[in-house]
PDB file of C-alpha atoms in Angstrom:
ATOM      1  CA  MET L1258      87.078 116.566-106.832  1.00  0.00           C
ATOM      2  CA  ARG L1259      86.251 119.891-108.937  1.00  0.00           C
ATOM      3  CA  ASN L1260      86.512 122.164-105.444  1.00  0.00           C
ATOM      4  CA  ARG L1261      89.407 124.601-105.899  1.00  0.00           C
ATOM      5  CA  ASN L1262      89.955 123.893-102.230  1.00  0.00           C
ATOM      6  CA  ALA L1263      90.174 120.028-102.240  1.00  0.00           C
ATOM      7  CA  PRO L1264      93.727 120.324-102.867  1.00  0.00           C
ATOM      8  CA  ASP L1265      94.686 122.053 -99.589  1.00  0.00           C
ATOM      9  CA  PHE L1266      92.581 120.078 -97.600  1.00  0.00           C
ATOM     10  CA  ILE L1267      94.064 116.494 -98.828  1.00  0.00           C
ATOM     11  CA  GLU L1268      97.382 118.042 -98.582  1.00  0.00           C
ATOM     12  CA  GLY L1269      96.845 119.382 -94.685  1.00  0.00           C
ATOM     13  CA  MET L1270      95.618 116.167 -94.264  1.00  0.00           C
ATOM     14  CA  ALA L1271      98.912 114.508 -95.577  1.00  0.00           C
ATOM     15  CA  ASP L1272     100.558 112.854 -92.350  1.00  0.00           C
ATOM     16  CA  HIS L1273      96.803 111.291 -91.458  1.00  0.00           C
ATOM     17  CA  MET L1274      96.189 109.311 -94.911  1.00  0.00           C
ATOM     18  CA  GLU L1275     100.136 107.953 -94.272  1.00  0.00           C
ATOM     19  CA  LEU L1276      99.711 107.553 -91.063  1.00  0.00           C
ATOM     20  CA  VAL L1277      96.261 105.186 -91.496  1.00  0.00           C
ATOM     21  CA  ASP L1278      97.328 103.644 -94.835  1.00  0.00           C
ATOM     22  CA  ALA L1279     100.414 102.824 -92.730  1.00  0.00           C
ATOM     23  CA  ILE L1280      98.230 101.114 -90.083  1.00  0.00           C
ATOM     24  CA  PHE L1281      96.215  99.689 -93.166  1.00  0.00           C
ATOM     25  CA  SER L1282      99.355  97.622 -94.844  1.00  0.00           C
ATOM     26  CA  VAL L1283      99.695  95.992 -91.679  1.00  0.00           C
ATOM     27  CA  ILE L1284      96.134  94.692 -91.348  1.00  0.00           C
ATOM     28  CA  HIS L1285      95.826  93.866 -94.999  1.00  0.00           C
ATOM     29  CA  ASN L1286      98.329  93.605 -96.683  1.00  0.00           C
ATOM     30  CA  ARG L1287      97.453  91.944 -99.722  1.00  0.00           C
ATOM     31  CA  LEU L1288      94.397  94.700-100.408  1.00  0.00           C
ATOM     32  CA  HIS L1289      96.817  97.483 -99.231  1.00  0.00           C
ATOM     33  CA  ALA L1290      99.346  96.476-102.962  1.00  0.00           C
ATOM     34  CA  VAL L1291      95.977  96.294-104.902  1.00  0.00           C
ATOM     35  CA  ALA L1292      94.271  98.989-103.591  1.00  0.00           C
ATOM     36  CA  ASP L1293      97.765 101.088-104.046  1.00  0.00           C
ATOM     37  CA  THR L1294      98.034 100.281-107.575  1.00  0.00           C
ATOM     38  CA  VAL L1295      93.909 100.918-108.382  1.00  0.00           C
ATOM     39  CA  MET L1296      95.272 104.510-106.946  1.00  0.00           C
ATOM     40  CA  GLU L1297      97.913 104.919-109.821  1.00  0.00           C
ATOM     41  CA  LYS L1298      95.820 103.636-112.012  1.00  0.00           C
ATOM     42  CA  ILE L1299      93.040 106.651-110.859  1.00  0.00           C
ATOM     43  CA  LYS L1300      95.505 108.945-110.915  1.00  0.00           C
ATOM     44  CA  ALA L1301      97.151 108.204-114.280  1.00  0.00           C
ATOM     45  CA  ARG L1302      93.091 108.440-115.848  1.00  0.00           C
ATOM     46  CA  PHE L1303      92.496 111.378-113.543  1.00  0.00           C
ATOM     47  CA  SER L1304      95.951 113.565-114.408  1.00  0.00           C
ATOM     48  CA  GLU L1305      93.868 116.839-115.155  1.00  0.00           C
ATOM     49  CA  TYR L1306      92.763 117.144-111.284  1.00  0.00           C
ATOM     50  CA  PRO L1307      95.184 118.397-108.805  1.00  0.00           C
ATOM     51  CA  ALA L1308      93.115 117.280-105.965  1.00  0.00           C
ATOM     52  CA  VAL L1309      93.712 113.081-107.718  1.00  0.00           C
ATOM     53  CA  GLN L1310      97.547 114.156-107.459  1.00  0.00           C
ATOM     54  CA  ARG L1311      97.477 114.659-104.215  1.00  0.00           C
ATOM     55  CA  TRP L1312      95.588 112.023-102.989  1.00  0.00           C
ATOM     56  CA  ASN L1313      98.596 110.132-100.984  1.00  0.00           C
ATOM     57  CA  SER L1314      96.713 107.282 -99.681  1.00  0.00           C
ATOM     58  CA  VAL L1315      94.877 103.411-101.175  1.00  0.00           C
ATOM     59  CA  PHE L1316      91.488 104.397 -99.786  1.00  0.00           C
ATOM     60  CA  THR L1317      89.354 105.793-102.721  1.00  0.00           C
ATOM     61  CA  GLY L1318      87.001 107.866-100.409  1.00  0.00           C
ATOM     62  CA  MET L1319      86.677 109.404 -97.072  1.00  0.00           C
ATOM     63  CA  SER L1320      83.994 110.808 -95.225  1.00  0.00           C
ATOM     64  CA  ILE L1321      83.788 113.106 -92.356  1.00  0.00           C
ATOM     65  CA  ILE L1322      81.096 112.454 -89.519  1.00  0.00           C
ATOM     66  CA  THR L1323      81.350 115.828 -86.904  1.00  0.00           C
ATOM     67  CA  ASN L1324      78.818 116.182 -83.466  1.00  0.00           C
ATOM     68  CA  ARG L1325      76.907 113.982 -83.994  1.00  0.00           C
ATOM     69  CA  LEU L1326      75.604 109.959 -82.428  1.00  0.00           C
ATOM     70  CA  THR L1327      75.257 107.649 -84.889  1.00  0.00           C
ATOM     71  CA  LYS L1328      72.276 105.057 -84.747  1.00  0.00           C
ATOM     72  CA  GLU L1329      73.832 101.281 -85.303  1.00  0.00           C
ATOM     73  CA  HIS L1330      74.058 100.297 -88.729  1.00  0.00           C
ATOM     74  CA  VAL L1331      75.904  98.370 -91.371  1.00  0.00           C
ATOM     75  CA  ASP L1332      76.842 100.352 -94.364  1.00  0.00           C
ATOM     76  CA  SER L1333      75.698  98.201 -96.874  1.00  0.00           C
ATOM     77  CA  LYS L1334      77.189  99.873 -99.872  1.00  0.00           C
ATOM     78  CA  ALA L1335      80.929  99.076 -98.946  1.00  0.00           C
ATOM     79  CA  GLY L1336      82.609  96.143-100.025  1.00  0.00           C
ATOM     80  CA  LYS L1337      83.737  93.341 -97.604  1.00  0.00           C
ATOM     81  CA  PHE L1338      86.931  94.962 -96.336  1.00  0.00           C
ATOM     82  CA  TYR L1339      88.428  96.861 -93.596  1.00  0.00           C
ATOM     83  CA  ASP L1340      87.197 100.731 -93.021  1.00  0.00           C
ATOM     84  CA  ILE L1341      89.415 102.633 -90.520  1.00  0.00           C
ATOM     85  CA  LEU L1342      87.812 104.671 -88.577  1.00  0.00           C
ATOM     86  CA  THR L1343      89.555 107.901 -86.724  1.00  0.00           C
ATOM     87  CA  SER L1344      88.689 109.298 -83.535  1.00  0.00           C
ATOM     88  CA  ALA L1345      89.203 113.569 -83.423  1.00  0.00           C
ATOM     89  CA  GLY L1346      87.884 116.311 -81.092  1.00  0.00           C
ATOM     90  CA  LEU L1347      88.014 118.237 -77.745  1.00  0.00           C
ATOM     91  CA  HIS L1348      85.629 115.264 -76.786  1.00  0.00           C
ATOM     92  CA  ASP L1349      85.803 113.063 -73.474  1.00  0.00           C
ATOM     93  CA  THR L1350      84.446 110.376 -74.362  1.00  0.00           C
ATOM     94  CA  ALA L1351      82.120 108.403 -77.051  1.00  0.00           C
ATOM     95  CA  HIS L1352      82.260 104.576 -77.312  1.00  0.00           C
ATOM     96  CA  LEU L1353      81.917 102.491 -80.594  1.00  0.00           C
ATOM     97  CA  ASP L1354      78.917  99.937 -80.049  1.00  0.00           C
ATOM     98  CA  THR L1355      79.453  97.011 -82.100  1.00  0.00           C
ATOM     99  CA  SER L1356      76.412  94.411 -81.380  1.00  0.00           C
ATOM    100  CA  LYS L1357      77.481  91.885 -83.151  1.00  0.00           C
ATOM    101  CA  LEU L1358      80.650  91.671 -81.781  1.00  0.00           C
ATOM    102  CA  GLY L1359      79.178  92.270 -78.503  1.00  0.00           C
ATOM    103  CA  TYR L1360      81.814  94.802 -77.340  1.00  0.00           C
ATOM    104  CA  THR L1361      81.720  98.416 -76.462  1.00  0.00           C
ATOM    105  CA  PHE L1362      84.882 100.295 -77.265  1.00  0.00           C
ATOM    106  CA  ARG L1363      85.987 103.145 -75.762  1.00  0.00           C
ATOM    107  CA  TYR L1364      86.761 105.655 -78.598  1.00  0.00           C
ATOM    108  CA  PRO L1365      88.457 109.130 -77.092  1.00  0.00           C
ATOM    109  CA  PRO L1366      90.058 111.149 -79.779  1.00  0.00           C
ATOM    110  CA  GLY L1367      93.443 109.898 -80.891  1.00  0.00           C
ATOM    111  CA  THR L1368      91.651 106.020 -81.367  1.00  0.00           C
ATOM    112  CA  ILE L1369      92.312 104.688 -84.656  1.00  0.00           C
ATOM    113  CA  ILE L1370      89.417 101.650 -85.712  1.00  0.00           C
ATOM    114  CA  ALA L1371      89.864  99.523 -88.171  1.00  0.00           C
ATOM    115  CA  ILE L1372      85.915  97.451 -88.928  1.00  0.00           C
ATOM    116  CA  CYS L1373      84.627  95.474 -91.465  1.00  0.00           C
ATOM    117  CA  ALA L1374      81.880  97.997 -91.792  1.00  0.00           C
ATOM    118  CA  SER L1375      79.510  96.042 -94.224  1.00  0.00           C
ATOM    119  CA  SER L1376      79.003  92.969 -91.967  1.00  0.00           C
ATOM    120  CA  ILE L1377      79.517  95.068 -88.944  1.00  0.00           C
ATOM    121  CA  LYS L1378      77.141  97.109 -87.231  1.00  0.00           C
ATOM    122  CA  HIS L1379      78.234  99.857 -85.288  1.00  0.00           C
ATOM    123  CA  GLY L1380      77.727 103.193 -84.184  1.00  0.00           C
ATOM    124  CA  VAL L1381      78.094 105.839 -81.529  1.00  0.00           C
ATOM    125  CA  ARG L1382      75.245 105.995 -78.549  1.00  0.00           C
ATOM    126  CA  ILE L1383      77.137 107.827 -75.995  1.00  0.00           C
ATOM    127  CA  TRP L1384      79.749 110.971 -76.431  1.00  0.00           C
ATOM    128  CA  LYS L1385      80.310 113.347 -74.013  1.00  0.00           C
ATOM    129  CA  GLY L1386      82.123 116.855 -74.181  1.00  0.00           C
ATOM    130  CA  PHE L1387      82.869 119.484 -77.079  1.00  0.00           C
ATOM    131  CA  ASP L1388      83.775 118.799 -80.590  1.00  0.00           C
ATOM    132  CA  ARG L1389      83.747 115.456 -81.944  1.00  0.00           C
ATOM    133  CA  ILE L1390      85.348 114.397 -85.442  1.00  0.00           C
ATOM    134  CA  CYS L1391      84.876 111.379 -86.902  1.00  0.00           C
ATOM    135  CA  LEU L1392      87.467 111.224 -90.127  1.00  0.00           C
ATOM    136  CA  VAL L1393      86.088 107.439 -92.214  1.00  0.00           C
ATOM    137  CA  HIS L1394      88.684 105.839 -94.820  1.00  0.00           C
ATOM    138  CA  PHE L1395      87.179 103.370 -97.053  1.00  0.00           C
ATOM    139  CA  ILE L1396      87.683 101.846-100.627  1.00  0.00           C
ATOM    140  CA  ARG L1397      84.896 101.925-102.515  1.00  0.00           C
ATOM    141  CA  TYR L1398      84.183  98.195-104.376  1.00  0.00           C
ATOM    142  CA  ARG L1399      83.074  99.541-107.694  1.00  0.00           C
ATOM    143  CA  LEU L1400      86.656 101.305-108.159  1.00  0.00           C
ATOM    144  CA  LEU L1401      88.278  97.944-106.996  1.00  0.00           C
ATOM    145  CA  LYS L1402      86.109  96.107-108.902  1.00  0.00           C
ATOM    146  CA  HIS L1403      86.368  98.890-112.472  1.00  0.00           C
ATOM    147  CA  TYR L1404      90.449  98.799-111.793  1.00  0.00           C
ATOM    148  CA  ASP L1405      90.887  95.464-111.154  1.00  0.00           C
ATOM    149  CA  PRO L1406      88.398  92.991-111.283  1.00  0.00           C
ATOM    150  CA  ASP L1407      90.303  89.738-110.443  1.00  0.00           C
ATOM    151  CA  SER L1408      91.175  91.964-106.762  1.00  0.00           C
ATOM    152  CA  VAL L1409      87.262  91.761-105.545  1.00  0.00           C
ATOM    153  CA  ASP L1410      87.260  88.293-103.746  1.00  0.00           C
ATOM    154  CA  ILE L1411      90.243  89.746-101.673  1.00  0.00           C
ATOM    155  CA  GLY L1412      87.749  90.383 -98.676  1.00  0.00           C
ATOM    156  CA  THR L1413      89.135  91.055 -94.751  1.00  0.00           C
ATOM    157  CA  PRO L1414      90.354  88.175 -92.767  1.00  0.00           C
ATOM    158  CA  LYS L1415      88.418  85.937 -90.788  1.00  0.00           C
ATOM    159  CA  LEU L1416      86.967  87.629 -88.169  1.00  0.00           C
ATOM    160  CA  ASP L1417      87.643  84.809 -85.967  1.00  0.00           C
ATOM    161  CA  SER L1418      90.795  85.024 -86.603  1.00  0.00           C
ATOM    162  CA  PHE L1419      91.460  87.911 -85.094  1.00  0.00           C
ATOM    163  CA  LEU L1420      89.038  87.405 -81.848  1.00  0.00           C
ATOM    164  CA  GLU L1421      91.078  84.409 -81.222  1.00  0.00           C
ATOM    165  CA  MET L1422      94.532  86.562 -81.357  1.00  0.00           C
ATOM    166  CA  MET L1423      93.102  89.102 -79.247  1.00  0.00           C
ATOM    167  CA  ASP L1424      94.571  89.068 -75.491  1.00  0.00           C
ATOM    168  CA  PRO L1425      91.573  87.885 -73.188  1.00  0.00           C
ATOM    169  CA  GLU L1426      93.131  90.176 -70.340  1.00  0.00           C
ATOM    170  CA  PHE L1427      93.192  93.321 -72.620  1.00  0.00           C
ATOM    171  CA  VAL L1428      89.204  92.627 -73.772  1.00  0.00           C
ATOM    172  CA  GLN L1429      88.400  92.214 -69.540  1.00  0.00           C
ATOM    173  CA  ASN L1430      90.223  95.470 -68.854  1.00  0.00           C
ATOM    174  CA  GLU L1431      88.563  97.652 -71.416  1.00  0.00           C
ATOM    175  CA  GLU L1432      85.665  96.104 -70.066  1.00  0.00           C
ATOM    176  CA  ARG L1433      86.253  96.956 -66.443  1.00  0.00           C
ATOM    177  CA  ASN L1434      86.782 100.680 -67.948  1.00  0.00           C
ATOM    178  CA  LEU L1435      83.882 101.471 -69.611  1.00  0.00           C
ATOM    179  CA  ARG L1436      81.841 100.290 -66.322  1.00  0.00           C
ATOM    180  CA  GLN L1437      84.028 102.591 -64.521  1.00  0.00           C
ATOM    181  CA  GLU L1438      82.932 105.991 -67.276  1.00  0.00           C
TER     182      GLU L1438
END
């Protein structure tokens, strides 16, 4: 965060980061609360860095992926936490594949997906149209462990519970729409 332009970039991302944080607070409220406390400790520790002070998210990092397909993979350095993926850009079509789940999700601009990227194989093998941007928000396991050692076992709510909550009609409609594309 020593780049002179970092504070301006972070300020420009503020609305998006607030939206992602709000979604995350609903998905995993306990981890959101712990991560918020950890970020306050990080801000206190690095008070001399303007970019750190302007960071308005409980996520400890963000990656930007542009204009490329991504082979299915798991993120081995990630903790057992949700990452939030945001699809942006001018592309017409993209699909997020998840082998472990056995689903392919439509992934047009404006889509936000929460995924446990360390456990679920995922990738984008189809992308059509113009520029595609993926913003990946994540929490570094080692930072949680360092600043709040008791929090590292929070993990993600069970995947089975999530799948049970999914509306079968919604899943069938998504599968039908994918076949039509």
